[in-house]
PDB file of C-alpha atoms (C1' of nucleotides) in Angstrom:
ATOM      1  CA  UNK X   1      -9.269 -11.770  27.201  1.00 75.00           C
ATOM      2  CA  UNK X   2      -7.725  -9.692  24.450  1.00 95.00           C
ATOM      3  CA  UNK X   3      -8.012 -10.761  20.834  1.00 98.00           C
ATOM      4  CA  UNK X   4      -4.287 -10.520  20.480  1.00 98.00           C
ATOM      5  CA  UNK X   5      -3.698 -13.197  23.097  1.00 98.00           C
ATOM      6  CA  UNK X   6      -6.446 -15.637  22.091  1.00 98.00           C
ATOM      7  CA  UNK X   7      -5.072 -18.889  20.692  1.00 98.00           C
ATOM      8  CA  UNK X   8      -7.217 -19.349  17.619  1.00 98.00           C
ATOM      9  CA  UNK X   9      -5.086 -19.953  14.522  1.00 98.00           C
ATOM     10  CA  UNK X  10      -3.885 -23.172  13.006  1.00 98.00           C
ATOM     11  CA  UNK X  11      -0.304 -23.550  11.840  1.00 98.00           C
ATOM     12  CA  UNK X  12      -1.158 -23.121   8.195  1.00 98.00           C
ATOM     13  CA  UNK X  13      -2.447 -19.610   8.693  1.00 98.00           C
ATOM     14  CA  UNK X  14       0.468 -18.694  10.922  1.00 98.00           C
ATOM     15  CA  UNK X  15       2.760 -19.929   8.175  1.00 98.00           C
ATOM     16  CA  UNK X  16       1.065 -17.669   5.659  1.00 98.00           C
ATOM     17  CA  UNK X  17       1.101 -14.695   8.035  1.00 98.00           C
ATOM     18  CA  UNK X  18       4.772 -15.024   8.954  1.00 98.00           C
ATOM     19  CA  UNK X  19       6.254 -16.443   5.802  1.00 98.00           C
ATOM     20  CA  UNK X  20       7.821 -19.189   7.897  1.00 98.00           C
ATOM     21  CA  UNK X  21       7.467 -22.858   7.013  1.00 98.00           C
ATOM     22  CA  UNK X  22       5.444 -25.102   9.273  1.00 98.00           C
ATOM     23  CA  UNK X  23       8.619 -26.983  10.006  1.00 98.00           C
ATOM     24  CA  UNK X  24      10.301 -23.848  11.285  1.00 98.00           C
ATOM     25  CA  UNK X  25       7.321 -22.912  13.447  1.00 98.00           C
ATOM     26  CA  UNK X  26       7.199 -26.359  15.005  1.00 98.00           C
ATOM     27  CA  UNK X  27      10.927 -26.272  15.637  1.00 98.00           C
ATOM     28  CA  UNK X  28      10.727 -22.918  17.409  1.00 98.00           C
ATOM     29  CA  UNK X  29       8.089 -24.422  19.626  1.00 98.00           C
ATOM     30  CA  UNK X  30      10.383 -27.327  20.468  1.00 98.00           C
ATOM     31  CA  UNK X  31      13.062 -24.839  21.401  1.00 98.00           C
ATOM     32  CA  UNK X  32      10.637 -23.097  23.718  1.00 98.00           C
ATOM     33  CA  UNK X  33      10.467 -19.817  21.822  1.00 98.00           C
ATOM     34  CA  UNK X  34       6.718 -20.003  21.452  1.00 98.00           C
ATOM     35  CA  UNK X  35       4.018 -21.937  23.290  1.00 98.00           C
ATOM     36  CA  UNK X  36       0.899 -22.516  21.224  1.00 98.00           C
ATOM     37  CA  UNK X  37      -1.963 -24.298  22.984  1.00 98.00           C
ATOM     38  CA  UNK X  38      -3.632 -27.422  21.639  1.00 98.00           C
ATOM     39  CA  UNK X  39      -7.078 -28.528  20.589  1.00 98.00           C
ATOM     40  CA  UNK X  40      -8.505 -31.749  22.024  1.00 97.00           C
ATOM     41  CA  UNK X  41      -7.374 -33.488  18.853  1.00 98.00           C
ATOM     42  CA  UNK X  42      -3.881 -32.162  19.210  1.00 98.00           C
ATOM     43  CA  UNK X  43      -3.702 -29.412  16.601  1.00 98.00           C
ATOM     44  CA  UNK X  44      -1.736 -26.373  17.580  1.00 98.00           C
ATOM     45  CA  UNK X  45      -3.509 -23.089  18.152  1.00 98.00           C
ATOM     46  CA  UNK X  46      -1.661 -19.761  17.923  1.00 98.00           C
ATOM     47  CA  UNK X  47      -2.497 -16.169  18.849  1.00 98.00           C
ATOM     48  CA  UNK X  48      -1.676 -12.963  17.029  1.00 98.00           C
ATOM     49  CA  UNK X  49       0.813 -12.392  19.798  1.00 98.00           C
ATOM     50  CA  UNK X  50       2.545 -15.607  18.765  1.00 98.00           C
ATOM     51  CA  UNK X  51       2.583 -14.382  15.191  1.00 98.00           C
ATOM     52  CA  UNK X  52       4.311 -11.189  16.218  1.00 98.00           C
ATOM     53  CA  UNK X  53       6.808 -13.127  18.301  1.00 98.00           C
ATOM     54  CA  UNK X  54       7.544 -15.369  15.262  1.00 98.00           C
ATOM     55  CA  UNK X  55       8.197 -12.396  13.032  1.00 98.00           C
ATOM     56  CA  UNK X  56      10.623 -11.119  15.609  1.00 98.00           C
ATOM     57  CA  UNK X  57      12.294 -14.529  15.778  1.00 98.00           C
ATOM     58  CA  UNK X  58      12.570 -14.685  12.020  1.00 98.00           C
ATOM     59  CA  UNK X  59      14.372 -11.335  12.010  1.00 98.00           C
ATOM     60  CA  UNK X  60      16.791 -12.475  14.654  1.00 98.00           C
ATOM     61  CA  UNK X  61      17.470 -15.789  12.873  1.00 98.00           C
ATOM     62  CA  UNK X  62      18.279 -13.778   9.755  1.00 97.00           C
ATOM     63  CA  UNK X  63      20.784 -11.841  11.813  1.00 97.00           C
ATOM     64  CA  UNK X  64      22.577 -15.099  12.436  1.00 97.00           C
ATOM     65  CA  UNK X  65      21.361 -15.689  15.993  1.00 98.00           C
ATOM     66  CA  UNK X  66      20.753 -19.177  17.313  1.00 98.00           C
ATOM     67  CA  UNK X  67      17.546 -20.216  19.009  1.00 98.00           C
ATOM     68  CA  UNK X  68      19.100 -20.428  22.442  1.00 98.00           C
ATOM     69  CA  UNK X  69      20.491 -16.918  22.062  1.00 98.00           C
ATOM     70  CA  UNK X  70      17.073 -15.605  21.146  1.00 98.00           C
ATOM     71  CA  UNK X  71      15.616 -17.299  24.161  1.00 98.00           C
ATOM     72  CA  UNK X  72      18.209 -15.705  26.398  1.00 98.00           C
ATOM     73  CA  UNK X  73      17.478 -12.311  24.909  1.00 97.00           C
ATOM     74  CA  UNK X  74      13.867 -12.740  25.897  1.00 95.00           C
ATOM     75  CA  UNK X  75      14.786 -13.798  29.381  1.00 96.00           C
ATOM     76  CA  UNK X  76      16.895 -10.684  29.812  1.00 97.00           C
ATOM     77  CA  UNK X  77      14.185  -8.479  28.395  1.00 96.00           C
ATOM     78  CA  UNK X  78      11.665  -9.926  30.831  1.00 95.00           C
ATOM     79  CA  UNK X  79      14.031  -9.322  33.763  1.00 95.00           C
ATOM     80  CA  UNK X  80      14.554  -5.740  32.723  1.00 95.00           C
ATOM     81  CA  UNK X  81      10.830  -5.165  32.524  1.00 94.00           C
ATOM     82  CA  UNK X  82      10.280  -6.694  35.951  1.00 94.00           C
ATOM     83  CA  UNK X  83      13.040  -4.543  37.390  1.00 93.00           C
ATOM     84  CA  UNK X  84      11.527  -1.434  35.886  1.00 92.00           C
ATOM     85  CA  UNK X  85       8.221  -2.409  37.439  1.00 92.00           C
ATOM     86  CA  UNK X  86       9.786  -2.909  40.865  1.00 91.00           C
ATOM     87  CA  UNK X  87      11.515   0.442  40.620  1.00 91.00           C
ATOM     88  CA  UNK X  88       8.285   2.167  39.747  1.00 95.00           C
ATOM     89  CA  UNK X  89       6.474   0.623  42.737  1.00 84.00           C
ATOM     90  CA  UNK X  90       9.343   1.545  45.051  1.00 87.00           C
ATOM     91  CA  UNK X  91       9.243   5.051  43.717  1.00 85.00           C
ATOM     92  CA  UNK X  92       5.569   5.368  44.368  1.00 90.00           C
ATOM     93  CA  UNK X  93       5.936   3.995  47.890  1.00 81.00           C
ATOM     94  CA  UNK X  94       8.706   6.507  48.591  1.00 83.00           C
ATOM     95  CA  UNK X  95       6.603   9.317  47.222  1.00 82.00           C
ATOM     96  CA  UNK X  96       3.713   8.316  49.498  1.00 79.00           C
ATOM     97  CA  UNK X  97       6.020   8.309  52.500  1.00 75.00           C
ATOM     98  CA  UNK X  98       7.382  11.705  51.629  1.00 72.00           C
ATOM     99  CA  UNK X  99       3.877  13.057  51.594  1.00 69.00           C
ATOM    100  CA  UNK X 100       3.286  11.782  55.126  1.00 63.00           C
ATOM    101  CA  UNK X 101       6.378  13.435  56.567  1.00 62.00           C
TER     102      UNK X 101
ATOM    103  CA  UNK R   1      -4.891  -4.469   8.617  1.00 74.00           C
ATOM    104  CA  UNK R   2      -6.490  -4.782  11.989  1.00 95.00           C
ATOM    105  CA  UNK R   3      -6.339  -8.062  13.888  1.00 97.00           C
ATOM    106  CA  UNK R   4     -10.081  -7.898  14.395  1.00 98.00           C
ATOM    107  CA  UNK R   5     -10.761  -7.985  10.684  1.00 98.00           C
ATOM    108  CA  UNK R   6      -8.182 -10.611   9.702  1.00 98.00           C
ATOM    109  CA  UNK R   7      -9.768 -13.872   8.526  1.00 98.00           C
ATOM    110  CA  UNK R   8      -7.731 -16.445  10.389  1.00 98.00           C
ATOM    111  CA  UNK R   9     -10.007 -18.885  12.268  1.00 98.00           C
ATOM    112  CA  UNK R  10     -11.433 -22.204  11.181  1.00 98.00           C
ATOM    113  CA  UNK R  11     -15.029 -23.052  11.845  1.00 98.00           C
ATOM    114  CA  UNK R  12     -14.262 -25.289  14.806  1.00 98.00           C
ATOM    115  CA  UNK R  13     -12.706 -22.507  16.795  1.00 98.00           C
ATOM    116  CA  UNK R  14     -15.531 -20.128  15.889  1.00 98.00           C
ATOM    117  CA  UNK R  15     -17.973 -22.744  17.085  1.00 98.00           C
ATOM    118  CA  UNK R  16     -16.196 -22.918  20.454  1.00 98.00           C
ATOM    119  CA  UNK R  17     -15.971 -19.155  20.741  1.00 98.00           C
ATOM    120  CA  UNK R  18     -19.644 -18.539  19.928  1.00 98.00           C
ATOM    121  CA  UNK R  19     -21.301 -21.647  21.307  1.00 98.00           C
ATOM    122  CA  UNK R  20     -23.005 -22.120  17.922  1.00 98.00           C
ATOM    123  CA  UNK R  21     -22.860 -25.395  16.055  1.00 98.00           C
ATOM    124  CA  UNK R  22     -20.903 -25.573  12.814  1.00 98.00           C
ATOM    125  CA  UNK R  23     -24.199 -26.272  11.100  1.00 98.00           C
ATOM    126  CA  UNK R  24     -25.636 -22.992  12.352  1.00 98.00           C
ATOM    127  CA  UNK R  25     -22.577 -21.024  11.321  1.00 98.00           C
ATOM    128  CA  UNK R  26     -22.603 -22.469   7.790  1.00 98.00           C
ATOM    129  CA  UNK R  27     -26.298 -21.731   7.526  1.00 98.00           C
ATOM    130  CA  UNK R  28     -25.891 -18.101   8.553  1.00 98.00           C
ATOM    131  CA  UNK R  29     -23.271 -17.856   5.812  1.00 98.00           C
ATOM    132  CA  UNK R  30     -25.700 -19.214   3.251  1.00 98.00           C
ATOM    133  CA  UNK R  31     -28.233 -16.606   4.385  1.00 98.00           C
ATOM    134  CA  UNK R  32     -25.651 -13.895   3.819  1.00 98.00           C
ATOM    135  CA  UNK R  33     -25.315 -12.811   7.448  1.00 98.00           C
ATOM    136  CA  UNK R  34     -21.568 -13.469   7.475  1.00 98.00           C
ATOM    137  CA  UNK R  35     -18.998 -13.736   4.733  1.00 98.00           C
ATOM    138  CA  UNK R  36     -15.970 -15.794   5.748  1.00 98.00           C
ATOM    139  CA  UNK R  37     -13.171 -16.081   3.216  1.00 98.00           C
ATOM    140  CA  UNK R  38     -11.713 -19.355   2.001  1.00 98.00           C
ATOM    141  CA  UNK R  39      -8.338 -21.062   1.905  1.00 98.00           C
ATOM    142  CA  UNK R  40      -7.133 -22.499  -1.371  1.00 97.00           C
ATOM    143  CA  UNK R  41      -8.404 -25.857  -0.198  1.00 97.00           C
ATOM    144  CA  UNK R  42     -11.821 -24.460   0.487  1.00 98.00           C
ATOM    145  CA  UNK R  43     -11.877 -24.243   4.290  1.00 98.00           C
ATOM    146  CA  UNK R  44     -13.625 -21.246   5.711  1.00 98.00           C
ATOM    147  CA  UNK R  45     -11.649 -18.536   7.506  1.00 98.00           C
ATOM    148  CA  UNK R  46     -13.304 -16.205   9.998  1.00 98.00           C
ATOM    149  CA  UNK R  47     -12.246 -13.002  11.754  1.00 98.00           C
ATOM    150  CA  UNK R  48     -12.919 -11.899  15.339  1.00 98.00           C
ATOM    151  CA  UNK R  49     -15.303  -9.406  13.791  1.00 98.00           C
ATOM    152  CA  UNK R  50     -17.234 -12.337  12.346  1.00 98.00           C
ATOM    153  CA  UNK R  51     -17.306 -13.923  15.791  1.00 98.00           C
ATOM    154  CA  UNK R  52     -18.790 -10.766  17.250  1.00 98.00           C
ATOM    155  CA  UNK R  53     -21.384 -10.665  14.523  1.00 98.00           C
ATOM    156  CA  UNK R  54     -22.284 -14.269  15.182  1.00 98.00           C
ATOM    157  CA  UNK R  55     -22.829 -13.625  18.863  1.00 98.00           C
ATOM    158  CA  UNK R  56     -25.084 -10.761  17.921  1.00 98.00           C
ATOM    159  CA  UNK R  57     -26.962 -13.031  15.501  1.00 98.00           C
ATOM    160  CA  UNK R  58     -27.356 -15.703  18.163  1.00 98.00           C
ATOM    161  CA  UNK R  59     -28.945 -13.182  20.500  1.00 98.00           C
ATOM    162  CA  UNK R  60     -31.372 -12.038  17.869  1.00 98.00           C
ATOM    163  CA  UNK R  61     -32.271 -15.613  16.925  1.00 98.00           C
ATOM    164  CA  UNK R  62     -33.047 -16.241  20.586  1.00 97.00           C
ATOM    165  CA  UNK R  63     -35.360 -13.292  20.471  1.00 97.00           C
ATOM    166  CA  UNK R  64     -37.314 -15.115  17.789  1.00 97.00           C
ATOM    167  CA  UNK R  65     -36.085 -13.184  14.782  1.00 98.00           C
ATOM    168  CA  UNK R  66     -35.656 -14.839  11.392  1.00 98.00           C
ATOM    169  CA  UNK R  67     -32.476 -14.606   9.427  1.00 98.00           C
ATOM    170  CA  UNK R  68     -33.927 -12.297   6.752  1.00 98.00           C
ATOM    171  CA  UNK R  69     -35.123  -9.917   9.493  1.00 98.00           C
ATOM    172  CA  UNK R  70     -31.665  -9.845  11.001  1.00 98.00           C
ATOM    173  CA  UNK R  71     -30.235  -9.093   7.573  1.00 98.00           C
ATOM    174  CA  UNK R  72     -32.654  -6.251   7.143  1.00 98.00           C
ATOM    175  CA  UNK R  73     -31.776  -4.816  10.524  1.00 97.00           C
ATOM    176  CA  UNK R  74     -28.156  -4.712   9.418  1.00 95.00           C
ATOM    177  CA  UNK R  75     -29.056  -3.035   6.195  1.00 96.00           C
ATOM    178  CA  UNK R  76     -30.963  -0.317   8.024  1.00 97.00           C
ATOM    179  CA  UNK R  77     -28.151   0.157  10.481  1.00 96.00           C
ATOM    180  CA  UNK R  78     -25.651   0.608   7.709  1.00 95.00           C
ATOM    181  CA  UNK R  79     -27.879   3.177   6.003  1.00 95.00           C
ATOM    182  CA  UNK R  80     -28.219   5.146   9.199  1.00 95.00           C
ATOM    183  CA  UNK R  81     -24.479   5.160   9.668  1.00 94.00           C
ATOM    184  CA  UNK R  82     -23.937   6.357   6.105  1.00 94.00           C
ATOM    185  CA  UNK R  83     -26.484   9.099   6.584  1.00 93.00           C
ATOM    186  CA  UNK R  84     -24.793  10.229   9.784  1.00 91.00           C
ATOM    187  CA  UNK R  85     -21.520  10.344   7.942  1.00 92.00           C
ATOM    188  CA  UNK R  86     -22.974  12.440   5.120  1.00 91.00           C
ATOM    189  CA  UNK R  87     -24.511  14.816   7.640  1.00 91.00           C
ATOM    190  CA  UNK R  88     -21.173  15.236   9.333  1.00 95.00           C
ATOM    191  CA  UNK R  89     -19.400  15.999   6.099  1.00 84.00           C
ATOM    192  CA  UNK R  90     -22.051  18.508   5.092  1.00 87.00           C
ATOM    193  CA  UNK R  91     -21.800  20.127   8.491  1.00 85.00           C
ATOM    194  CA  UNK R  92     -18.053  20.535   8.125  1.00 90.00           C
ATOM    195  CA  UNK R  93     -18.396  21.957   4.615  1.00 81.00           C
ATOM    196  CA  UNK R  94     -20.925  24.494   5.883  1.00 83.00           C
ATOM    197  CA  UNK R  95     -18.676  25.398   8.742  1.00 82.00           C
ATOM    198  CA  UNK R  96     -15.796  25.981   6.347  1.00 80.00           C
ATOM    199  CA  UNK R  97     -17.951  28.255   4.217  1.00 75.00           C
ATOM    200  CA  UNK R  98     -19.106  30.234   7.197  1.00 72.00           C
ATOM    201  CA  UNK R  99     -15.507  30.884   8.067  1.00 69.00           C
ATOM    202  CA  UNK R 100     -14.843  32.336   4.615  1.00 63.00           C
ATOM    203  CA  UNK R 101     -17.777  34.770   4.756  1.00 61.00           C
TER     204      UNK R 101
ATOM    205  C1'  DC P   1     -37.311 -21.952   8.343  1.00 88.39           C
ATOM    206  C1'  DG P   2     -33.537 -23.459  11.058  1.00 88.39           C
ATOM    207  C1'  DT P   3     -30.959 -27.252  12.539  1.00 88.39           C
ATOM    208  C1'  DG P   4     -29.393 -32.189  13.442  1.00 88.39           C
ATOM    209  C1'  DT P   5     -27.204 -36.062  11.426  1.00 88.39           C
ATOM    210  C1'  DA P   6     -24.857 -39.843   8.702  1.00 88.39           C
ATOM    211  C1'  DA P   7     -21.878 -40.236   4.398  1.00 88.39           C
ATOM    212  C1'  DG P   8     -17.914 -39.966   1.688  1.00 88.39           C
ATOM    213  C1'  DG P   9     -14.231 -37.355   0.277  1.00 88.39           C
ATOM    214  C1'  DA P  10     -10.748 -33.862   0.536  1.00 88.39           C
ATOM    215  C1'  DA P  11      -7.729 -30.612   3.032  1.00 88.39           C
ATOM    216  C1'  DT P  12      -5.063 -29.946   7.127  1.00 88.39           C
ATOM    217  C1'  DT P  13      -2.168 -31.203  10.756  1.00 88.39           C
ATOM    218  C1'  DC P  14       0.573 -34.427  13.651  1.00 88.39           C
ATOM    219  C1'  DT P  15       4.664 -37.188  14.898  1.00 88.39           C
ATOM    220  C1'  DG P  16       9.041 -39.581  14.322  1.00 88.39           C
ATOM    221  C1'  DA P  17      12.629 -40.317  11.212  1.00 88.39           C
ATOM    222  C1'  DC P  18      16.242 -39.731   7.708  1.00 88.39           C
ATOM    223  C1'  DA P  19      19.126 -36.346   5.416  1.00 88.39           C
ATOM    224  C1'  DC P  20      22.442 -32.556   5.078  1.00 88.39           C
ATOM    225  C1'  DG P  21      25.754 -29.961   7.250  1.00 88.39           C
TER     226       DG P  21
ATOM    227  C1'  DC A   1      21.921 -26.555  14.612  1.00 88.39           C
ATOM    228  C1'  DG A   2      18.102 -25.536  11.688  1.00 88.39           C
ATOM    229  C1'  DT A   3      15.340 -27.124   8.088  1.00 88.39           C
ATOM    230  C1'  DG A   4      13.545 -29.948   4.080  1.00 88.39           C
ATOM    231  C1'  DT A   5      11.044 -34.019   2.938  1.00 88.39           C
ATOM    232  C1'  DA A   6       8.461 -38.504   2.387  1.00 88.39           C
ATOM    233  C1'  DA A   7       5.358 -41.560   5.324  1.00 88.39           C
ATOM    234  C1'  DG A   8       1.318 -42.985   7.575  1.00 88.39           C
ATOM    235  C1'  DG A   9      -2.227 -41.784  10.441  1.00 88.39           C
ATOM    236  C1'  DA A  10      -5.506 -38.906  12.780  1.00 88.39           C
ATOM    237  C1'  DA A  11      -8.257 -34.666  13.275  1.00 88.39           C
ATOM    238  C1'  DT A  12     -10.782 -31.183  10.802  1.00 88.39           C
ATOM    239  C1'  DT A  13     -13.677 -29.433   7.341  1.00 88.39           C
ATOM    240  C1'  DC A  14     -16.536 -29.655   3.133  1.00 88.39           C
ATOM    241  C1'  DT A  15     -20.748 -30.545   0.418  1.00 88.39           C
ATOM    242  C1'  DG A  16     -25.279 -32.399  -0.717  1.00 88.39           C
ATOM    243  C1'  DA A  17     -29.004 -34.847   1.129  1.00 88.39           C
ATOM    244  C1'  DC A  18     -32.596 -36.596   4.205  1.00 88.39           C
ATOM    245  C1'  DA A  19     -35.336 -35.514   8.242  1.00 88.39           C
ATOM    246  C1'  DC A  20     -38.382 -32.823  11.183  1.00 88.39           C
ATOM    247  C1'  DG A  21     -41.508 -29.264  11.521  1.00 88.39           C
TER     248       DG A  21
END
DNA sequence: CGTGTAAGGAATTCTGACACG
DNA sequence: CGTGTAAGGAATTCTGACACG
């Protein structure tokens, strides 16, 4: 829906935008760090969101992290966000009950 | 700067996004209705802004307008916007002067 | 005028592999 | 593990032209 999430770029442009080599980008896909979609012919299509993610990955690689570590960081981050969401919902439910009492 | 203005898409994706044929898109470029940039190799690169413009063009073509008419409409629109801007600036200058008196 | 199409060539991307480390 | 590279093939795009209208 959002422009940022639309998979529209080929790998060459993503390479220019991120400064990463095509080889690196393909490798990060193999490691499951990004998930570009494909055209019917098989060419990868990336979103601006993917580009942002790649820049973040590049920074972490520079810090000496390994791909599997980066992947785990993302997993943890996602869990934290989900937890925060659940807490918020619980809080709102509690608030609603308090109003009824 | 903005994602919307970044020239990142090849003509095939633009064709999918707009429903227009590549032929039509190239023709609208020749007529000066859109101005994609080029890669070093010569392939066209479009922005989401271009895509929006193309959808607008497609609608006007369906209404029976000719390319030069569409181009003129854009010229008029731009002039109006510039006028509005000038009016606004003048208004603010006048307001500032009134405050000093 | 606006668009389809076949033609030939060039740019782009793809995969699997070898290499280094 | 992460990345460079040469290899061969396939998908994508490009231009100029002919066609129709």
